[in-house]
Structures are given as structure tokens and as C-alpha cells.
């Protein structure tokens, strides 16, 4: 129990102190009008209060990610707590803050536009495709599960449920953000928080011993911690999907000082949720072997359902079913909305994209492949979401690093986690079954070599911008 509460305390302290340091490095100015006012269109650019922005951001980035991912990551034992805490404070929250604040500073720019500005047009082309693939995969993966559950507990067939969900997706994508998302998301975000807090309180008073901190790998399948844990627990530590969602809320900010509460704050809250569910998974099933057996029998949804009903009774069961249906849908719809905004941003360079019919014409072609992908097995889709997601996160951290370098600011706050995540994704793709499925030691060597090349590029960027700064500092003697 000491380990759990210690981890919780570190997350809170991370927000109280480190978020203020990050804000100080970025340098906020409330006298600068935000895009919500300067580009107001009553569709995407609409001023909203910071607390609504925080809960919308939380629901956009969370869904079932910090629940399912944390439960799966709990198989590694209490070392998962370390990754959740360190990842959330120093990587995930930094990633989310810069993706949101840089978008706001650049007029509500989408993630690929930021990448193009700071990492070049070739990287922008790559990330345009990768971001769209990631969001369509997320939308599909987070739709299949709810549709299956609806068909199991009601007379509605899977395909009809899928159709109803996608009809909602289209509405949420083309309507102004304050019509559906701005009205119901704060309420649903509150339910997500209530569900996690209720589980935590019930767990503390359940009498079951919580695991103590150990750096040992307790995975029953003897899977290596590096780099699998960092991909298994993404939401709740660091997730690339977040940087595709941050611009949605960045377009609604009233002032720059709201960014710390919205972006850094939402990520820390997500970390708390992940911490609670990781602890619940390890504690409720009396260790990682019991958790592994439960996951094999009923999957993540079965584990969540059993924990909720056992700890919270009938109300817990209702919340679990509600969460498993509603929360993924709220992530899927904003994934599709982000896709629409990115494609609209691309097409606006070639033609006028004003008008609801043009927005609808962009949305439908994105929805069709997503609909058919949702008929594919959820676990198969999710395997490919993991690596794609963390590659996007790594690129965003490097984008933030170059932004800080180019503005002669303290770049290490983004550069160090970017380097770490480069090692994760460079190793994972060679070792993972959905990747090249190579020998672990060989994957480690190749991953190290790739990371070294990227670090050499980083060193070259540091030298480049230091030279530019020195040139600017030299007096003009002409």
C-alpha cells in the first residue's frame, strides 16, 4: 500500500512542481489572443472554459486506454508503477503540453503541420500518413469492442450496433465542438474519474494486500520489460494519440495559462487512473499469475467487469458496462474528428474547404474504411495501434525538442524523453510479433544502433542552434 500511495503522491507533486517548470520554459502570455478568438468559426474554434477543456481532453486521450493498458501492464508487477509515474511526469505530460501549446501558438495547427515546420516536409509527409493510419485504427479498435458488447446484452446485432455508433461518429465529427462534445464530455469525464476513485477507495478497504515495490520482472510469460512495458502502458504514461487530440482543445482555449491545467493536468489525471487500475489488477487477483489467468479467461473487459462488480456491487457492474461501451466511443469519435481536421488542413492548400457539405465529404471517405476495419478482431487491430502510437509520440517529442532549440530554450525537457522513446520504438519493431519478430538480443543491438544515429542527429542540431545563437549575440561591427 505504501508503494501505491507513494506513486500517487509523486504524480501529484509532478503536477504541482514540474508542470510549472515546463510552463516557465515555454513562456506563456495571457495578453496574446488565442485562436479561439482570432480564428473563431463556431465549428472547431470556439472559446471554452479551462475545466471543460480539461475534461474533454481527458476523455479524448483516455477512453479505456489507461484501464485496459494498465491492467495488461500490471502483468509485469509493481515495476509498472514506476513507468506510469516517470512516464506521465517527464514524458507523457510534456508531450501533451507541447503538442497543445504549440498548436495554439501556431493558430490551431494540426500535429503534422507542426512536424513539417520543425522537422521538415519529408517527415511531415510520413507523419501525415502515419497519423491518419493511427487514428483510423484507434477509431476502429475502440468501436468493435462496444458494438460486440451491445450485441451480447441486447437484441441489436453487431452490424446494426456498429452502424449506430458510426452514425454518431459522423454527427460528432461535423457538428460544432460545443454541440455534443462540449456538452456531454465533461459529464462523461466525471464518470471516468468517479469510477477510478471508487475502485481505489474500495481496494484500500478491501483488506487485500497491495504489492510492494520491486524492480523484478514478474510477468508469468517471462516477457521482457524493455521495450514491451513502454508500449503496453501507453495511455497512462505517454501516448502519441494524444498529440493528435490536443489541437482539438487548443482551438478552444481562452488564455495561454489554461494550457498547464488542460494538457499537463489531463495527462497526470490519466496517470492516476492507470495507477489505480494497475494496482487493482495486481491486488484483486493476488499477483500477476492470477491476473494472467483472469485475462486469459475473459480479456481486459472481463477483468474490469469482475473487479468493478466485486468491489462496488451492482453499481460497479453498471459503471463497468457503461464505461466499456461509452468511453471507447468517445475516443473513437474524436479520432475521426482529428482525421477530418488533418485532411481538411491538407486540402485547404488546394481548395476552399468552408461549408458543412465539404466537411461532410471529407468525413465520409474517412469513416468508410474505419467502419470495415471495425469488423476485424479487436486484439489484432490493437497490436498495430501500440507501435504506431509510440512512433507518433516519439516524433512529437522530437518536434518539441527542435522547437525549443530553435527558440534557444531548455531543450532537454523534451530531448531526453524523445531519446528514451526512440530506443523503445527502435527495439520494439524488430522484436515484437507484429513487427519483424527477431531475436531479442539482436533486436536490442539494432535498436541501440538506430538510437545512436538519432542521438548523433540531435547533437548536430544542438551544435547548429548554438552556432546560430552565438552569431545573433555577436555585435554588428559593419
XYZ file of C-alpha atoms in Angstrom:
478
model
C 0.000 0.000 0.000
C 2.953 2.319 0.709
C 4.128 1.849 -2.885
C 0.721 2.760 -4.316
C 0.287 5.901 -2.220
C 3.912 6.882 -2.808
C 3.375 6.654 -6.561
C 0.160 8.660 -6.254
C 1.981 11.349 -4.259
C 4.737 11.596 -6.882
C 2.154 12.131 -9.641
C 0.554 14.962 -7.659
C 3.930 16.549 -6.895
C 4.865 16.215 -10.551
C 1.894 18.357 -11.497
C 2.420 20.878 -8.685
C 6.123 21.482 -9.396
C 7.322 20.080 -12.737
C 4.352 21.395 -14.727
C 5.180 24.914 -13.527
C 8.783 24.437 -14.637
C 7.609 23.281 -18.073
C 5.301 26.299 -18.317
C 8.172 28.597 -17.325
C 10.378 27.164 -20.074
C 7.618 27.538 -22.668
C 6.830 31.130 -21.503
C 3.086 31.844 -21.539
C 1.483 35.211 -22.225
C -2.187 35.819 -21.447
C -2.080 39.109 -23.342
C -1.782 37.218 -26.627
C -5.230 36.415 -28.120
C -5.760 32.700 -28.668
C -7.009 31.133 -31.940
C -10.381 30.519 -30.256
C -10.930 34.278 -30.671
C -8.746 35.223 -33.644
C -9.987 32.346 -35.843
C -13.428 31.764 -34.373
C -15.605 29.828 -36.840
C -18.186 28.327 -34.426
C -17.182 24.833 -35.582
C -13.701 23.998 -34.284
C -12.591 27.401 -32.979
C -14.893 28.293 -30.069
C -13.797 29.674 -26.640
C -14.490 27.267 -23.759
C -13.663 27.273 -20.044
C -10.475 25.521 -18.890
C -12.309 22.931 -16.775
C -14.393 21.855 -19.766
C -11.217 21.743 -21.829
C -9.524 19.598 -19.198
C -12.369 17.043 -19.031
C -12.757 16.973 -22.823
C -9.002 16.458 -23.208
C -9.102 13.714 -20.556
C -11.904 11.861 -22.295
C -10.313 12.354 -25.730
C -6.984 10.897 -24.647
C -8.230 8.305 -22.166
C -11.265 6.236 -23.045
C -10.373 2.724 -21.939
C -6.657 3.190 -22.686
C -5.463 3.803 -19.105
C -7.704 0.962 -17.899
C -7.029 -1.851 -20.395
C -3.372 -0.897 -20.943
C -2.692 -0.609 -17.217
C -4.315 -3.964 -16.480
C -2.198 -5.623 -19.182
C 0.930 -3.794 -17.982
C 0.271 -4.922 -14.409
C 1.411 -8.390 -15.508
C 4.975 -7.095 -15.136
C 4.397 -6.361 -11.450
C 4.975 -3.171 -9.405
C 7.640 -2.016 -11.886
C 4.619 -0.845 -13.899
C 4.063 1.814 -11.197
C 7.499 3.258 -11.925
C 6.804 3.558 -15.648
C 3.393 5.162 -15.043
C 4.850 7.776 -12.673
C 8.059 8.579 -14.543
C 6.414 8.318 -17.954
C 3.488 10.562 -17.027
C 5.517 13.335 -15.373
C 8.581 13.542 -17.605
C 7.363 12.210 -20.961
C 3.590 11.989 -21.421
C 2.597 15.275 -19.796
C 5.469 17.119 -21.506
C 4.405 15.577 -24.819
C 0.779 16.615 -24.305
C 1.618 20.114 -23.101
C 3.831 20.953 -26.054
C 1.504 19.371 -28.622
C -1.350 21.500 -27.298
C 0.545 24.742 -26.681
C 2.489 24.623 -29.954
C -0.776 24.045 -31.793
C -2.297 27.046 -30.015
C 0.760 29.218 -30.795
C 0.527 28.292 -34.470
C -3.139 29.134 -34.915
C -4.591 25.741 -34.015
C -2.221 23.844 -36.326
C -2.619 20.091 -36.578
C 0.170 17.762 -35.461
C 1.542 17.016 -38.988
C 1.806 20.762 -39.692
C 3.905 21.213 -36.554
C 6.124 18.325 -37.619
C 6.593 19.866 -41.064
C 7.505 23.249 -39.576
C 10.219 21.870 -37.288
C 11.338 18.525 -38.738
C 10.915 19.187 -42.473
C 8.482 18.376 -45.276
C 9.619 14.759 -45.718
C 8.880 13.945 -42.091
C 5.562 15.781 -42.472
C 4.558 13.542 -45.394
C 5.462 10.453 -43.370
C 3.634 11.606 -40.255
C 0.546 12.689 -42.227
C 0.081 9.103 -43.359
C 1.074 7.553 -40.030
C -1.220 9.850 -38.009
C -4.217 9.067 -40.207
C -3.495 5.328 -40.001
C -3.190 5.569 -36.205
C -6.445 7.469 -35.777
C -8.403 5.204 -38.110
C -7.005 2.164 -36.262
C -7.946 3.691 -32.907
C -11.437 4.608 -34.117
C -11.935 1.078 -35.455
C -10.463 -0.684 -32.415
C -12.461 1.454 -29.987
C -15.682 0.747 -31.874
C -15.532 -3.010 -32.302
C -15.494 -3.704 -28.544
C -18.577 -1.624 -27.653
C -20.505 -2.969 -30.644
C -19.756 -6.545 -29.575
C -20.900 -5.862 -26.012
C -24.106 -4.157 -27.195
C -24.915 -7.204 -29.339
C -24.324 -9.504 -26.335
C -26.553 -7.670 -23.848
C -29.332 -6.593 -26.234
C -31.241 -7.914 -29.253
C -29.325 -5.484 -31.503
C -26.985 -7.257 -33.916
C -23.277 -6.423 -34.138
C -23.561 -4.758 -37.560
C -26.571 -2.666 -36.533
C -24.746 -1.553 -33.363
C -21.715 -0.710 -35.476
C -23.875 1.325 -37.829
C -25.461 3.272 -34.971
C -22.074 4.066 -33.474
C -20.747 5.310 -36.790
C -23.831 7.446 -37.349
C -22.988 9.131 -34.039
C -19.352 9.429 -35.160
C -20.385 11.367 -38.252
C -22.534 13.740 -36.192
C -19.800 14.342 -33.601
C -17.278 14.953 -36.374
C -19.205 17.533 -38.412
C -21.131 19.393 -35.684
C -19.587 22.323 -33.757
C -17.463 21.130 -30.839
C -19.763 22.750 -28.274
C -22.885 20.930 -29.532
C -22.097 17.347 -28.468
C -18.503 17.111 -27.237
C -18.623 20.314 -25.199
C -21.914 19.344 -23.531
C -21.649 15.651 -22.675
C -17.879 15.042 -22.444
C -17.377 16.916 -19.144
C -20.123 14.736 -17.633
C -18.616 11.528 -19.042
C -15.142 12.615 -17.908
C -16.553 12.975 -14.416
C -17.885 9.399 -14.590
C -14.446 8.132 -15.641
C -12.885 9.860 -12.629
C -15.613 8.673 -10.243
C -15.215 5.086 -11.434
C -11.436 5.135 -10.833
C -11.670 6.829 -7.419
C -14.434 4.453 -6.296
C -12.300 1.440 -7.266
C -9.283 2.903 -5.434
C -11.241 3.523 -2.218
C -12.853 0.078 -2.328
C -9.472 -1.516 -2.995
C -7.872 0.197 0.012
C -10.642 -1.032 2.331
C -10.916 -4.487 0.756
C -8.286 -5.945 3.073
C -6.313 -7.361 0.139
C -2.567 -6.652 0.406
C -1.254 -4.319 -2.285
C 2.087 -5.245 -3.855
C 5.277 -3.600 -2.593
C 7.825 -2.058 -4.922
C 10.198 -4.430 -6.665
C 12.275 -3.942 -9.786
C 11.901 -7.628 -10.661
C 10.046 -8.713 -13.768
C 7.038 -10.721 -12.537
C 5.462 -11.389 -15.940
C 4.190 -15.012 -15.947
C 5.080 -15.328 -19.619
C 8.611 -14.060 -18.917
C 8.257 -11.293 -21.497
C 10.975 -8.619 -21.199
C 10.149 -5.291 -19.578
C 12.136 -3.366 -22.208
C 10.610 -2.318 -24.521
C 7.268 -4.132 -24.131
C 6.065 -2.408 -20.934
C 6.522 1.037 -22.519
C 4.256 0.064 -25.393
C 1.741 -1.927 -23.329
C 1.100 1.016 -20.984
C 0.928 3.972 -23.342
C -2.213 5.793 -22.218
C -1.310 6.487 -18.596
C 2.377 7.113 -19.359
C 2.896 8.501 -22.879
C 0.759 8.083 -25.982
C 1.183 9.537 -29.468
C -2.570 9.539 -29.981
C -2.708 12.438 -27.522
C -0.839 14.831 -29.823
C -3.495 14.255 -32.486
C -6.183 15.199 -29.946
C -4.552 18.195 -28.261
C -5.198 20.561 -31.217
C -8.954 19.970 -30.791
C -8.864 21.561 -27.342
C -6.105 24.040 -28.289
C -8.656 25.643 -30.637
C -10.944 26.343 -27.655
C -8.500 27.836 -25.113
C -9.373 31.247 -23.690
C -5.858 32.054 -22.453
C -2.388 30.551 -22.501
C -2.128 29.889 -18.759
C -5.011 27.414 -19.128
C -2.657 25.094 -21.036
C -0.943 23.723 -17.919
C -4.277 22.786 -16.329
C -5.707 21.375 -19.556
C -2.854 19.440 -21.167
C -0.364 18.652 -18.400
C -3.200 18.227 -15.894
C -5.242 15.811 -18.020
C -2.196 13.601 -18.557
C -1.474 13.442 -14.818
C -5.116 12.546 -14.154
C -4.823 9.798 -16.752
C -1.681 8.594 -14.985
C -3.623 8.402 -11.703
C -6.345 6.345 -13.412
C -3.743 3.985 -14.872
C -2.046 3.668 -11.483
C -5.339 2.714 -9.822
C -6.199 0.051 -12.392
C -2.680 -1.399 -12.420
C -2.870 -1.696 -8.627
C -6.357 -3.205 -8.885
C -5.190 -5.820 -11.370
C -2.252 -6.927 -9.224
C -4.119 -6.748 -5.895
C -7.540 -8.165 -6.708
C -6.169 -11.321 -8.351
C -3.413 -11.794 -5.727
C -0.487 -11.284 -8.053
C 0.469 -11.411 -11.694
C -0.218 -15.131 -12.181
C -3.815 -14.750 -11.020
C -4.204 -11.672 -13.234
C -2.799 -13.570 -16.224
C -5.358 -16.356 -15.705
C -8.190 -13.809 -15.481
C -7.046 -12.061 -18.660
C -6.822 -15.389 -20.474
C -10.365 -16.260 -19.396
C -12.214 -13.002 -20.007
C -9.837 -10.485 -21.549
C -9.439 -6.916 -20.254
C -13.205 -6.234 -20.289
C -13.832 -9.369 -18.213
C -11.181 -8.323 -15.682
C -12.588 -4.790 -15.407
C -16.110 -6.142 -15.041
C -15.120 -8.635 -12.311
C -13.155 -6.050 -10.322
C -15.941 -3.459 -10.585
C -18.769 -5.798 -9.578
C -16.808 -7.419 -6.736
C -15.590 -4.135 -5.246
C -18.559 -1.868 -5.996
C -21.531 -4.233 -6.255
C -24.390 -3.676 -8.711
C -23.482 -0.026 -9.227
C -19.967 -1.097 -10.132
C -21.321 -3.518 -12.711
C -23.451 -0.800 -14.260
C -20.492 1.579 -14.347
C -18.260 -1.097 -15.871
C -20.734 -1.858 -18.667
C -21.353 1.849 -19.216
C -17.624 2.519 -19.331
C -16.794 -0.340 -21.690
C -19.464 0.916 -24.116
C -19.291 4.706 -23.812
C -15.637 5.505 -23.098
C -14.143 3.845 -26.204
C -16.778 5.542 -28.368
C -15.789 8.955 -27.029
C -12.205 8.271 -28.080
C -13.240 6.928 -31.474
C -15.332 9.946 -32.405
C -12.573 12.465 -31.646
C -10.101 10.262 -33.532
C -12.332 10.647 -36.572
C -12.742 14.376 -35.897
C -8.952 14.801 -35.765
C -8.648 12.877 -39.030
C -11.178 15.223 -40.611
C -9.267 18.281 -39.341
C -5.940 16.960 -40.674
C -7.353 16.100 -44.105
C -9.181 19.444 -44.257
C -5.906 21.185 -43.381
C -4.152 19.359 -46.225
C -6.904 20.038 -48.778
C -7.292 23.699 -47.791
C -3.966 24.379 -49.500
C -5.531 23.400 -52.820
C -9.188 24.442 -52.472
C -11.652 26.306 -50.282
C -12.875 23.965 -47.509
C -15.523 26.239 -45.969
C -19.031 24.838 -45.612
C -20.610 21.850 -43.850
C -21.132 19.862 -47.048
C -17.419 19.950 -47.851
C -16.635 18.869 -44.299
C -19.107 16.001 -44.681
C -17.493 14.981 -47.979
C -14.148 14.716 -46.169
C -15.610 12.810 -43.209
C -17.464 10.080 -45.116
C -14.384 8.723 -47.011
C -12.574 8.526 -43.663
C -15.496 6.776 -41.983
C -15.924 4.046 -44.615
C -12.526 2.277 -44.154
C -12.810 2.756 -40.390
C -16.208 1.040 -40.433
C -14.852 -2.012 -42.256
C -11.724 -2.192 -40.097
C -14.005 -2.311 -37.044
C -15.234 -5.719 -38.215
C -11.696 -7.108 -37.774
C -10.743 -8.785 -34.484
C -10.064 -6.137 -31.800
C -6.889 -7.764 -30.466
C -5.388 -7.879 -33.974
C -6.056 -4.161 -34.500
C -4.695 -3.224 -31.093
C -1.371 -4.936 -31.738
C -0.694 -2.478 -34.556
C -2.019 0.515 -32.637
C 0.706 0.071 -29.985
C 3.846 0.613 -32.057
C 2.264 3.167 -34.397
C 1.104 5.107 -31.361
C 4.533 5.285 -29.764
C 6.272 6.232 -33.016
C 3.932 9.228 -33.260
C 4.723 10.123 -29.629
C 8.456 9.971 -30.358
C 8.119 12.236 -33.391
C 6.102 14.752 -31.356
C 8.774 14.850 -28.650
C 11.463 15.490 -31.284
C 9.265 18.219 -32.770
C 9.052 19.859 -29.347
C 12.815 19.465 -28.927
C 13.593 21.300 -32.175
C 11.005 23.954 -31.285
C 12.845 24.576 -28.006
C 16.239 24.520 -29.722
C 15.110 26.991 -32.376
C 13.849 29.340 -29.680
C 17.036 28.885 -27.628
C 15.173 27.379 -24.692
C 15.940 24.471 -22.348
C 15.501 21.653 -24.887
C 16.483 18.752 -22.618
C 12.980 18.561 -21.112
C 11.788 17.170 -24.463
C 15.074 15.816 -25.832
C 15.719 13.296 -23.047
C 12.264 11.621 -23.199
C 12.472 11.768 -27.014
C 15.763 9.865 -26.893
C 14.293 7.312 -24.487
C 11.233 6.718 -26.672
C 13.425 6.412 -29.760
C 15.126 3.464 -28.085
C 11.732 1.958 -27.231
C 10.236 2.066 -30.725
C 13.510 1.209 -32.484
C 13.800 -2.000 -30.436
C 10.112 -2.896 -30.347
C 9.519 -3.081 -34.095
C 12.287 -5.652 -34.527
C 11.325 -7.786 -31.530
C 7.508 -7.693 -31.426
C 5.393 -10.397 -33.138
C 3.535 -7.734 -35.137
C 6.925 -6.399 -36.225
C 9.825 -8.463 -37.530
C 9.728 -10.993 -34.637
C 13.515 -11.161 -34.411
C 15.741 -12.484 -31.632
C 15.624 -10.295 -28.519
C 19.364 -9.704 -28.244
C 19.647 -8.872 -31.945
C 16.668 -6.516 -31.671
C 18.391 -4.771 -28.766
C 21.576 -4.287 -30.786
C 19.745 -2.925 -33.840
C 17.584 -0.691 -31.651
C 20.689 0.687 -29.932
C 22.362 1.437 -33.268
C 19.297 3.271 -34.589
C 19.030 5.252 -31.368
C 22.716 6.171 -31.586
C 22.223 7.540 -35.113
C 19.297 9.664 -33.917
C 21.335 10.930 -30.961
C 24.108 11.975 -33.350
C 21.492 13.932 -35.316
C 20.356 15.511 -32.039
C 23.924 16.512 -31.219
C 24.248 18.092 -34.665
C 21.057 20.088 -34.072
C 22.415 21.330 -30.737
C 25.648 22.485 -32.402
C 23.670 24.137 -35.221
C 21.422 26.175 -32.950
C 24.229 27.081 -30.562
C 26.110 28.497 -33.542
C 23.024 30.469 -34.601
C 22.626 31.829 -31.076
C 26.302 32.797 -30.945
C 26.003 34.551 -34.306
C 22.968 36.519 -33.061
C 24.883 37.514 -29.930
C 27.873 38.911 -31.840
C 27.843 42.703 -32.146
C 27.335 44.169 -35.612
C 30.584 45.970 -36.474
C 29.646 46.787 -40.031
